[in-house]
mmCIF file of C-alpha atoms in Angstrom:
data_model
loop_
_atom_site.group_PDB
_atom_site.id
_atom_site.type_symbol
_atom_site.label_atom_id
_atom_site.label_comp_id
_atom_site.label_asym_id
_atom_site.label_seq_id
_atom_site.Cartn_x
_atom_site.Cartn_y
_atom_site.Cartn_z
ATOM 1 C CA MET A 1 16.479 14.282 -3.886
ATOM 2 C CA MET A 2 14.192 12.954 -6.618
ATOM 3 C CA LYS A 3 10.697 12.096 -5.539
ATOM 4 C CA ARG A 4 8.385 9.989 -7.661
ATOM 5 C CA ASN A 5 4.787 9.495 -6.607
ATOM 6 C CA ASN A 6 3.073 7.781 -9.532
ATOM 7 C CA ALA A 7 2.932 4.599 -7.475
ATOM 8 C CA ALA A 8 0.724 6.332 -4.953
ATOM 9 C CA GLY A 9 -2.106 6.775 -7.396
ATOM 10 C CA PHE A 10 -1.979 3.066 -8.176
ATOM 11 C CA ARG A 11 -1.859 2.219 -4.505
ATOM 12 C CA MET A 12 -4.811 4.405 -3.556
ATOM 13 C CA ALA A 13 -6.885 2.872 -6.320
ATOM 14 C CA ASN A 14 -6.044 -0.553 -4.973
ATOM 15 C CA ALA A 15 -8.920 -0.996 -2.562
ATOM 16 C CA LEU A 16 -11.427 0.288 -5.101
ATOM 17 C CA LEU A 17 -11.407 -2.958 -7.053
ATOM 18 C CA LEU A 18 -12.783 -6.025 -5.302
ATOM 19 C CA THR A 19 -12.147 -9.399 -6.820
ATOM 20 C CA ILE A 20 -15.861 -10.180 -6.998
ATOM 21 C CA VAL A 21 -16.538 -7.236 -9.297
ATOM 22 C CA LEU A 22 -13.476 -7.214 -11.547
ATOM 23 C CA PRO A 23 -14.348 -7.036 -15.237
ATOM 24 C CA ALA A 24 -13.434 -10.269 -16.964
ATOM 25 C CA ALA A 25 -11.111 -8.401 -19.314
ATOM 26 C CA LEU A 26 -8.803 -7.565 -16.403
ATOM 27 C CA LEU A 27 -8.335 -11.164 -15.381
ATOM 28 C CA SER A 28 -6.096 -11.939 -18.334
ATOM 29 C CA GLY A 29 -3.192 -9.779 -17.152
ATOM 30 C CA CYS A 30 -1.768 -6.282 -16.938
ATOM 31 C CA GLY A 31 1.457 -4.325 -16.654
ATOM 32 C CA ASN A 32 4.047 -4.559 -19.372
ATOM 33 C CA SER A 33 2.935 -7.907 -20.770
ATOM 34 C CA GLY A 34 -0.025 -10.194 -21.233
ATOM 35 C CA LYS A 35 0.124 -13.926 -20.569
ATOM 36 C CA ARG A 36 3.749 -14.941 -20.732
ATOM 37 C CA GLU A 37 4.911 -17.514 -23.229
ATOM 38 C CA ALA A 38 6.450 -20.732 -21.957
ATOM 39 C CA ARG A 39 9.989 -20.286 -20.649
ATOM 40 C CA GLU A 40 13.028 -22.464 -20.390
ATOM 41 C CA ASP A 41 12.998 -24.063 -16.969
ATOM 42 C CA ASP A 42 16.778 -24.441 -16.836
ATOM 43 C CA ASN A 43 17.643 -20.763 -17.311
ATOM 44 C CA SER A 44 18.932 -20.106 -13.815
ATOM 45 C CA ASN A 45 20.252 -16.647 -14.724
ATOM 46 C CA VAL A 46 16.788 -15.137 -15.343
ATOM 47 C CA LEU A 47 14.576 -13.565 -12.679
ATOM 48 C CA TYR A 48 10.956 -12.560 -13.293
ATOM 49 C CA VAL A 49 9.851 -9.653 -11.081
ATOM 50 C CA TYR A 50 6.306 -8.241 -10.745
ATOM 51 C CA ASN A 51 5.938 -4.909 -8.943
ATOM 52 C CA TRP A 52 3.830 -1.759 -8.778
ATOM 53 C CA GLY A 53 4.467 0.901 -11.410
ATOM 54 C CA GLU A 54 7.094 3.544 -10.526
ATOM 55 C CA TYR A 55 7.949 1.637 -7.334
ATOM 56 C CA ILE A 56 11.696 1.218 -7.708
ATOM 57 C CA ASP A 57 14.639 3.283 -8.895
ATOM 58 C CA PRO A 58 15.261 1.913 -12.422
ATOM 59 C CA ASP A 59 19.008 2.142 -11.877
ATOM 60 C CA VAL A 60 18.717 -0.410 -9.075
ATOM 61 C CA ILE A 61 17.574 -3.094 -11.509
ATOM 62 C CA GLY A 62 20.610 -2.637 -13.741
ATOM 63 C CA GLU A 63 22.946 -2.516 -10.764
ATOM 64 C CA PHE A 64 21.463 -5.762 -9.423
ATOM 65 C CA GLU A 65 22.010 -7.417 -12.799
ATOM 66 C CA GLU A 66 25.595 -6.185 -13.023
ATOM 67 C CA GLU A 67 26.460 -7.256 -9.492
ATOM 68 C CA THR A 68 24.781 -10.675 -9.476
ATOM 69 C CA GLY A 69 24.819 -11.757 -13.100
ATOM 70 C CA TYR A 70 21.092 -12.378 -13.141
ATOM 71 C CA LYS A 71 18.959 -11.040 -15.990
ATOM 72 C CA VAL A 72 15.795 -9.353 -14.695
ATOM 73 C CA VAL A 73 12.526 -9.426 -16.628
ATOM 74 C CA TYR A 74 10.504 -6.710 -14.908
ATOM 75 C CA ASP A 75 6.734 -6.227 -15.278
ATOM 76 C CA VAL A 76 4.346 -3.922 -13.415
ATOM 77 C CA PHE A 77 0.766 -4.088 -12.144
ATOM 78 C CA GLU A 78 -1.669 -1.378 -11.077
ATOM 79 C CA THR A 79 -3.699 -3.107 -8.351
ATOM 80 C CA ASN A 80 -3.459 -6.161 -6.141
ATOM 81 C CA GLU A 81 -6.758 -7.325 -7.580
ATOM 82 C CA VAL A 82 -5.370 -7.384 -11.108
ATOM 83 C CA MET A 83 -2.163 -9.085 -10.013
ATOM 84 C CA TYR A 84 -3.835 -11.871 -8.013
ATOM 85 C CA PRO A 85 -5.854 -13.709 -10.685
ATOM 86 C CA LYS A 86 -2.895 -13.590 -13.046
ATOM 87 C CA ILE A 87 -0.697 -15.318 -10.470
ATOM 88 C CA ALA A 88 -3.467 -17.697 -9.410
ATOM 89 C CA ALA A 89 -3.868 -18.787 -13.042
ATOM 90 C CA ASP A 90 -0.149 -19.550 -13.382
ATOM 91 C CA PRO A 91 2.006 -19.113 -10.256
ATOM 92 C CA SER A 92 5.162 -19.924 -12.231
ATOM 93 C CA GLN A 93 4.937 -16.763 -14.359
ATOM 94 C CA TYR A 94 6.874 -14.695 -11.823
ATOM 95 C CA ASP A 95 9.469 -15.449 -9.192
ATOM 96 C CA VAL A 96 9.240 -12.452 -6.884
ATOM 97 C CA ILE A 97 6.275 -10.095 -6.385
ATOM 98 C CA CYS A 98 5.496 -7.057 -4.201
ATOM 99 C CA PRO A 99 1.865 -7.344 -3.020
ATOM 100 C CA SER A 100 0.177 -5.500 -0.164
ATOM 101 C CA ASP A 101 -0.507 -6.854 3.312
ATOM 102 C CA TYR A 102 -4.027 -8.309 2.930
ATOM 103 C CA MET A 103 -3.226 -9.740 -0.504
ATOM 104 C CA ILE A 104 -0.195 -11.517 0.911
ATOM 105 C CA GLU A 105 -2.538 -13.168 3.391
ATOM 106 C CA ARG A 106 -4.873 -14.209 0.591
ATOM 107 C CA MET A 107 -2.028 -15.568 -1.521
ATOM 108 C CA ALA A 108 -0.714 -17.575 1.425
ATOM 109 C CA GLN A 109 -4.183 -19.010 2.086
ATOM 110 C CA SER A 110 -4.361 -19.967 -1.597
ATOM 111 C CA ASP A 111 -1.002 -21.790 -1.341
ATOM 112 C CA LEU A 112 0.641 -19.472 -3.872
ATOM 113 C CA LEU A 113 3.660 -18.452 -1.780
ATOM 114 C CA SER A 114 6.928 -20.117 -0.914
ATOM 115 C CA GLU A 115 8.295 -20.087 2.627
ATOM 116 C CA LEU A 116 11.378 -17.886 2.608
ATOM 117 C CA ASP A 117 14.915 -19.075 3.236
ATOM 118 C CA PHE A 118 16.234 -16.282 5.441
ATOM 119 C CA ASP A 119 19.714 -17.819 5.448
ATOM 120 C CA ALA A 120 19.840 -16.794 1.782
ATOM 121 C CA MET A 121 18.820 -13.213 2.556
ATOM 122 C CA PRO A 122 20.813 -12.070 5.621
ATOM 123 C CA ASN A 123 20.150 -8.386 4.877
ATOM 124 C CA ALA A 124 16.441 -8.968 5.465
ATOM 125 C CA SER A 125 17.035 -10.288 8.963
ATOM 126 C CA ALA A 126 19.665 -7.693 9.800
ATOM 127 C CA ASN A 127 18.197 -4.522 8.317
ATOM 128 C CA ILE A 128 14.395 -4.656 8.544
ATOM 129 C CA GLY A 129 13.312 -3.056 11.810
ATOM 130 C CA LYS A 130 11.669 -5.136 14.529
ATOM 131 C CA ASP A 131 8.522 -2.975 14.544
ATOM 132 C CA TYR A 132 7.873 -3.762 10.882
ATOM 133 C CA TRP A 133 8.223 -7.495 11.359
ATOM 134 C CA GLU A 134 5.723 -7.152 14.175
ATOM 135 C CA MET A 135 3.299 -5.174 11.975
ATOM 136 C CA SER A 136 3.599 -7.869 9.323
ATOM 137 C CA ARG A 137 2.306 -10.496 11.726
ATOM 138 C CA ALA A 138 -1.191 -9.109 11.128
ATOM 139 C CA PHE A 139 -1.161 -10.746 7.676
ATOM 140 C CA ASP A 140 1.857 -13.080 7.878
ATOM 141 C CA PRO A 141 1.626 -14.403 11.464
ATOM 142 C CA GLU A 142 4.906 -16.304 11.438
ATOM 143 C CA ASN A 143 6.834 -13.871 9.195
ATOM 144 C CA LYS A 144 7.605 -16.750 6.866
ATOM 145 C CA TYR A 145 6.276 -15.534 3.508
ATOM 146 C CA SER A 146 7.107 -11.821 3.214
ATOM 147 C CA VAL A 147 9.800 -9.177 3.698
ATOM 148 C CA PRO A 148 8.636 -5.552 4.185
ATOM 149 C CA TYR A 149 9.578 -3.152 1.376
ATOM 150 C CA THR A 150 7.611 0.063 2.025
ATOM 151 C CA TRP A 151 4.997 1.176 4.495
ATOM 152 C CA GLY A 152 2.835 4.126 5.453
ATOM 153 C CA THR A 153 -0.369 5.381 7.021
ATOM 154 C CA VAL A 154 -3.679 6.799 5.871
ATOM 155 C CA GLY A 155 -4.596 10.130 7.406
ATOM 156 C CA ILE A 156 -6.003 13.608 6.951
ATOM 157 C CA LEU A 157 -4.340 16.259 4.817
ATOM 158 C CA TYR A 158 -5.579 19.769 5.544
ATOM 159 C CA ASN A 159 -4.914 23.317 4.459
ATOM 160 C CA THR A 160 -3.951 25.311 7.528
ATOM 161 C CA THR A 161 -5.273 28.530 5.981
ATOM 162 C CA MET A 162 -8.710 26.994 5.395
ATOM 163 C CA VAL A 163 -9.387 25.202 8.700
ATOM 164 C CA ASP A 164 -9.789 26.344 12.284
ATOM 165 C CA GLY A 165 -6.750 25.161 14.242
ATOM 166 C CA GLU A 166 -4.996 21.790 14.166
ATOM 167 C CA ILE A 167 -6.855 18.625 13.212
ATOM 168 C CA ASP A 168 -6.443 15.361 15.110
ATOM 169 C CA SER A 169 -9.699 13.443 14.609
ATOM 170 C CA TRP A 170 -11.831 11.855 11.898
ATOM 171 C CA ASP A 171 -14.688 13.925 13.383
ATOM 172 C CA VAL A 172 -13.690 16.899 11.231
ATOM 173 C CA LEU A 173 -14.996 15.066 8.159
ATOM 174 C CA TRP A 174 -18.512 15.474 9.561
ATOM 175 C CA ASP A 175 -18.126 19.162 10.435
ATOM 176 C CA PRO A 176 -20.692 21.296 8.497
ATOM 177 C CA ALA A 177 -18.191 24.168 8.541
ATOM 178 C CA TYR A 178 -16.322 22.371 5.748
ATOM 179 C CA ASN A 179 -19.295 21.746 3.489
ATOM 180 C CA ASP A 180 -18.120 21.080 -0.088
ATOM 181 C CA ASN A 181 -14.490 21.257 1.041
ATOM 182 C CA ILE A 182 -13.934 17.587 1.964
ATOM 183 C CA LEU A 183 -12.311 14.949 -0.278
ATOM 184 C CA MET A 184 -12.917 11.268 0.478
ATOM 185 C CA GLN A 185 -11.249 8.208 -0.977
ATOM 186 C CA ASP A 186 -13.198 6.539 -3.764
ATOM 187 C CA SER A 187 -12.320 3.064 -2.514
ATOM 188 C CA VAL A 188 -14.323 0.566 -0.517
ATOM 189 C CA ARG A 189 -11.991 -0.333 2.346
ATOM 190 C CA ASP A 190 -10.481 3.141 2.761
ATOM 191 C CA LEU A 191 -13.896 4.793 2.834
ATOM 192 C CA PHE A 192 -15.290 2.356 5.396
ATOM 193 C CA MET A 193 -12.087 2.504 7.439
ATOM 194 C CA VAL A 194 -12.709 6.160 8.262
ATOM 195 C CA ALA A 195 -16.208 5.488 9.580
ATOM 196 C CA GLU A 196 -15.181 2.279 11.344
ATOM 197 C CA LYS A 197 -12.397 4.040 13.240
ATOM 198 C CA LYS A 198 -14.643 6.991 14.096
ATOM 199 C CA LEU A 199 -17.121 4.507 15.558
ATOM 200 C CA GLY A 200 -14.423 2.655 17.493
ATOM 201 C CA TYR A 201 -14.592 -0.517 15.377
ATOM 202 C CA SER A 202 -11.861 -2.538 13.698
ATOM 203 C CA LEU A 203 -11.175 -1.682 10.075
ATOM 204 C CA ASN A 204 -11.352 -5.432 9.479
ATOM 205 C CA THR A 205 -14.818 -5.872 10.933
ATOM 206 C CA THR A 206 -17.191 -8.225 9.144
ATOM 207 C CA ASP A 207 -20.051 -7.624 11.574
ATOM 208 C CA LYS A 208 -23.090 -6.671 9.492
ATOM 209 C CA LYS A 209 -24.547 -4.333 12.127
ATOM 210 C CA GLU A 210 -21.240 -2.488 12.535
ATOM 211 C CA LEU A 211 -20.876 -2.141 8.783
ATOM 212 C CA GLU A 212 -24.438 -0.878 8.405
ATOM 213 C CA GLU A 213 -23.723 1.688 11.125
ATOM 214 C CA ALA A 214 -20.616 2.766 9.210
ATOM 215 C CA ARG A 215 -22.676 2.976 6.012
ATOM 216 C CA ASP A 216 -25.259 5.199 7.711
ATOM 217 C CA LEU A 217 -22.511 7.474 9.037
ATOM 218 C CA LEU A 218 -20.986 7.827 5.567
ATOM 219 C CA ILE A 219 -24.388 8.593 4.055
ATOM 220 C CA GLN A 220 -24.808 11.270 6.719
ATOM 221 C CA GLU A 221 -21.449 12.770 5.693
ATOM 222 C CA LYS A 222 -22.092 12.622 1.962
ATOM 223 C CA PRO A 223 -23.734 16.090 1.561
ATOM 224 C CA LEU A 224 -20.529 17.667 2.909
ATOM 225 C CA VAL A 225 -18.229 15.842 0.477
ATOM 226 C CA GLN A 226 -16.944 17.744 -2.535
ATOM 227 C CA ALA A 227 -15.780 14.594 -4.307
ATOM 228 C CA TYR A 228 -14.906 10.932 -3.915
ATOM 229 C CA VAL A 229 -11.558 10.691 -5.675
ATOM 230 C CA VAL A 230 -8.304 8.752 -5.768
ATOM 231 C CA ASP A 231 -5.038 10.496 -6.712
ATOM 232 C CA GLU A 232 -6.983 13.698 -7.392
ATOM 233 C CA VAL A 233 -6.795 14.343 -3.628
ATOM 234 C CA ARG A 234 -3.163 15.259 -4.146
ATOM 235 C CA ASP A 235 -3.810 17.671 -7.002
ATOM 236 C CA LYS A 236 -6.864 19.329 -5.477
ATOM 237 C CA MET A 237 -5.147 19.899 -2.154
ATOM 238 C CA ILE A 238 -2.034 21.348 -3.763
ATOM 239 C CA SER A 239 -4.124 23.822 -5.771
ATOM 240 C CA GLY A 240 -6.291 24.796 -2.775
ATOM 241 C CA GLU A 241 -9.520 23.431 -4.267
ATOM 242 C CA ALA A 242 -10.442 21.732 -0.970
ATOM 243 C CA ALA A 243 -9.689 22.227 2.707
ATOM 244 C CA ILE A 244 -9.467 18.607 3.862
ATOM 245 C CA GLY A 245 -8.704 15.262 2.206
ATOM 246 C CA VAL A 246 -8.117 11.647 3.187
ATOM 247 C CA ILE A 247 -4.745 10.594 1.774
ATOM 248 C CA TYR A 248 -1.758 8.230 2.039
ATOM 249 C CA SER A 249 1.293 9.464 3.930
ATOM 250 C CA GLY A 250 3.661 9.277 0.938
ATOM 251 C CA GLU A 251 1.278 11.379 -1.123
ATOM 252 C CA ALA A 252 0.831 13.757 1.799
ATOM 253 C CA GLU A 253 4.552 14.442 2.025
ATOM 254 C CA TYR A 254 4.707 15.157 -1.694
ATOM 255 C CA THR A 255 1.838 17.667 -1.425
ATOM 256 C CA ARG A 256 3.430 19.373 1.566
ATOM 257 C CA GLU A 257 6.530 20.087 -0.498
ATOM 258 C CA GLU A 258 4.356 21.557 -3.246
ATOM 259 C CA ASN A 259 2.185 23.657 -0.907
ATOM 260 C CA GLU A 260 3.630 24.769 2.428
ATOM 261 C CA ASP A 261 0.143 25.483 3.830
ATOM 262 C CA LEU A 262 -0.674 21.769 3.954
ATOM 263 C CA ALA A 263 -0.378 19.618 7.080
ATOM 264 C CA TYR A 264 -0.957 15.918 7.730
ATOM 265 C CA CYS A 265 -2.206 14.050 10.769
ATOM 266 C CA VAL A 266 -2.910 10.482 11.803
ATOM 267 C CA PRO A 267 -6.271 10.743 13.624
ATOM 268 C CA LYS A 268 -6.302 9.828 17.303
ATOM 269 C CA GLU A 269 -8.979 7.173 16.777
ATOM 270 C CA GLY A 270 -6.544 5.142 14.662
ATOM 271 C CA THR A 271 -6.093 4.304 11.003
ATOM 272 C CA ASN A 272 -4.736 1.854 8.468
ATOM 273 C CA VAL A 273 -1.018 1.209 8.494
ATOM 274 C CA TRP A 274 -0.130 -0.542 5.266
ATOM 275 C CA ILE A 275 2.874 -2.571 4.228
ATOM 276 C CA ASP A 276 3.961 -3.685 0.756
ATOM 277 C CA SER A 277 6.327 -6.644 0.908
ATOM 278 C CA TRP A 278 8.406 -8.924 -1.279
ATOM 279 C CA VAL A 279 7.244 -12.523 -1.643
ATOM 280 C CA ILE A 280 8.423 -15.521 -3.677
ATOM 281 C CA THR A 281 5.859 -17.609 -5.533
ATOM 282 C CA LYS A 282 5.569 -21.255 -4.564
ATOM 283 C CA GLN A 283 6.136 -22.356 -8.162
ATOM 284 C CA SER A 284 9.016 -19.972 -8.790
ATOM 285 C CA ARG A 285 11.578 -21.581 -11.077
ATOM 286 C CA HIS A 286 14.356 -19.320 -9.850
ATOM 287 C CA LYS A 287 14.149 -19.274 -6.054
ATOM 288 C CA LYS A 288 17.877 -18.663 -5.605
ATOM 289 C CA ALA A 289 17.697 -15.588 -7.826
ATOM 290 C CA ALA A 290 14.518 -14.437 -6.083
ATOM 291 C CA ALA A 291 16.199 -14.668 -2.672
ATOM 292 C CA ALA A 292 19.179 -12.742 -4.040
ATOM 293 C CA TRP A 293 16.796 -9.996 -5.254
ATOM 294 C CA ILE A 294 15.121 -9.625 -1.865
ATOM 295 C CA ASP A 295 18.469 -9.647 -0.089
ATOM 296 C CA TYR A 296 19.747 -6.943 -2.440
ATOM 297 C CA MET A 297 16.637 -4.784 -1.911
ATOM 298 C CA CYS A 298 17.267 -5.029 1.833
ATOM 299 C CA ARG A 299 20.812 -3.695 1.609
ATOM 300 C CA GLY A 300 21.016 -0.308 3.285
ATOM 301 C CA ASP A 301 22.394 1.690 0.362
ATOM 302 C CA VAL A 302 19.931 0.107 -2.077
ATOM 303 C CA ALA A 303 16.959 0.700 0.210
ATOM 304 C CA LEU A 304 18.041 4.325 0.567
ATOM 305 C CA LYS A 305 18.267 4.741 -3.188
ATOM 306 C CA ASN A 306 14.762 3.348 -3.660
ATOM 307 C CA PHE A 307 13.427 5.550 -0.857
ATOM 308 C CA GLU A 308 14.887 8.658 -2.475
ATOM 309 C CA TYR A 309 13.247 7.722 -5.765
ATOM 310 C CA ILE A 310 9.718 6.736 -4.682
ATOM 311 C CA TYR A 311 9.735 8.636 -1.348
ATOM 312 C CA TYR A 312 7.660 6.093 0.496
ATOM 313 C CA SER A 313 8.685 5.181 4.035
ATOM 314 C CA THR A 314 11.237 2.391 4.277
ATOM 315 C CA PRO A 315 11.347 -0.182 7.092
ATOM 316 C CA ASN A 316 15.088 -0.569 6.504
ATOM 317 C CA THR A 317 17.071 0.564 9.549
ATOM 318 C CA ALA A 318 20.382 0.425 7.668
ATOM 319 C CA ALA A 319 18.972 2.893 5.127
ATOM 320 C CA MET A 320 17.741 5.124 7.940
ATOM 321 C CA GLU A 321 21.254 5.264 9.364
ATOM 322 C CA LEU A 322 22.362 6.829 6.067
ATOM 323 C CA MET A 323 19.665 9.532 6.109
ATOM 324 C CA ASP A 324 20.053 13.069 7.379
ATOM 325 C CA GLU A 325 18.362 14.159 10.586
ATOM 326 C CA GLU A 326 15.801 16.301 8.779
ATOM 327 C CA THR A 327 14.468 13.290 6.880
ATOM 328 C CA LEU A 328 14.428 11.030 9.916
ATOM 329 C CA SER A 329 12.570 13.622 11.989
ATOM 330 C CA ASN A 330 9.830 13.905 9.364
ATOM 331 C CA GLU A 331 6.812 12.595 11.286
ATOM 332 C CA VAL A 332 4.781 12.089 8.116
ATOM 333 C CA LEU A 333 7.296 9.627 6.689
ATOM 334 C CA PHE A 334 8.649 8.198 9.923
ATOM 335 C CA PRO A 335 6.106 8.552 12.728
ATOM 336 C CA ASP A 336 6.782 6.929 16.080
ATOM 337 C CA VAL A 337 4.268 4.098 15.714
ATOM 338 C CA SER A 338 4.539 3.301 19.431
ATOM 339 C CA LYS A 339 2.822 6.631 20.136
ATOM 340 C CA LEU A 340 -0.003 6.114 17.651
ATOM 341 C CA GLN A 341 -3.228 4.453 18.745
ATOM 342 C CA GLY A 342 -5.499 2.106 16.846
ATOM 343 C CA LEU A 343 -3.180 1.247 13.955
ATOM 344 C CA GLU A 344 -4.286 -1.791 11.947
ATOM 345 C CA ALA A 345 -3.239 -3.465 8.721
ATOM 346 C CA TYR A 346 -5.938 -4.550 6.310
ATOM 347 C CA LYS A 347 -6.660 -8.273 6.383
ATOM 348 C CA TYR A 348 -8.157 -10.343 3.617
ATOM 349 C CA LEU A 349 -11.774 -10.809 4.724
ATOM 350 C CA GLY A 350 -12.995 -13.370 2.187
ATOM 351 C CA THR A 351 -15.416 -13.159 -0.720
ATOM 352 C CA ASP A 352 -18.567 -12.989 1.424
ATOM 353 C CA ALA A 353 -17.244 -10.009 3.382
ATOM 354 C CA ASP A 354 -15.987 -8.382 0.175
ATOM 355 C CA ARG A 355 -19.469 -8.688 -1.272
ATOM 356 C CA LEU A 356 -21.051 -7.171 1.853
ATOM 357 C CA TYR A 357 -18.642 -4.218 1.811
ATOM 358 C CA TYR A 358 -19.214 -3.656 -1.880
ATOM 359 C CA ASN A 359 -23.021 -3.762 -1.624
ATOM 360 C CA LEU A 360 -23.014 -1.272 1.245
ATOM 361 C CA TRP A 361 -20.580 0.920 -0.667
ATOM 362 C CA LYS A 362 -22.987 0.960 -3.618
ATOM 363 C CA GLU A 363 -25.755 2.104 -1.262
ATOM 364 C CA ILE A 364 -23.592 5.034 -0.151
ATOM 365 C CA LYS A 365 -22.734 6.049 -3.676
ATOM 366 C CA SER A 366 -26.351 5.832 -4.856
ATOM 367 C CA SER A 367 -27.916 7.591 -1.861
#
């Protein structure tokens, strides 16, 4: 089984960039192309797709083209915050996109998304598990704009030879016994999420007092932290340079295969459960092709192929039926979410809340 995890580094960097602080140079575009030249509106055989880097098996694109007759123009982005202003500037540039939960909510609020025609994508209705539709309601309340593609959790990766017993709580990140052996995420929302959950608050809180309490807790932890990093968590944990790190589940599974001493847990206080989903832009010029793309991605064999390439958890039950028991019983990739407490998806909090989070984050980093 081939496992590709480049997308994880992009995904973990995602929350680091807030729209209010993006350099102007990033607003002009990213991925494989800059601003797209004008296209022929009547070319019904072309589909413009915008996705994360290394987030699909390349063979799937060619197979989709061969089977459907559509020609795919495929570009990639590195963060939601780079993707959004590009689409906001010209929603007709792309037909189908794969944003994350909270960004889907923002795009819907900005009237950038088309309501989906589920009659044109029967595989979505048939093969995406009920639990994942329910999770999606946190950012798409009526399940009318998005179809889940991948999902996962944020948790604690730890080296069993360097810690005392099993870990099940965010509390360990404040344990002086692990001074200079703790890796934290260098991203605003992920950093605050840890403190918010430890304090018993929602990871979507906008209450200034709660956020200041979280800030104070993170400043208290700071002397114990070896580094605030992004995808370096993976590399440092594999090489044994740290005992504990906050990480995404897909990355965690990759590290566990590289270093058998590593274990992963979802803390009992709760965490972020994230979902990346397919959406169709409101000004898409090729909605029929876009629906065909989403329907194809939801086919069981295709979803399995993508899972085996990127190794991020799939919400596709038809793909799960094709997996072996060892894969399905992997609790890092496929935890029983009904047994996990305090799971929340990130919501778009608005520019005022973004600014508050960012200012408090700067206070932590400068303390």
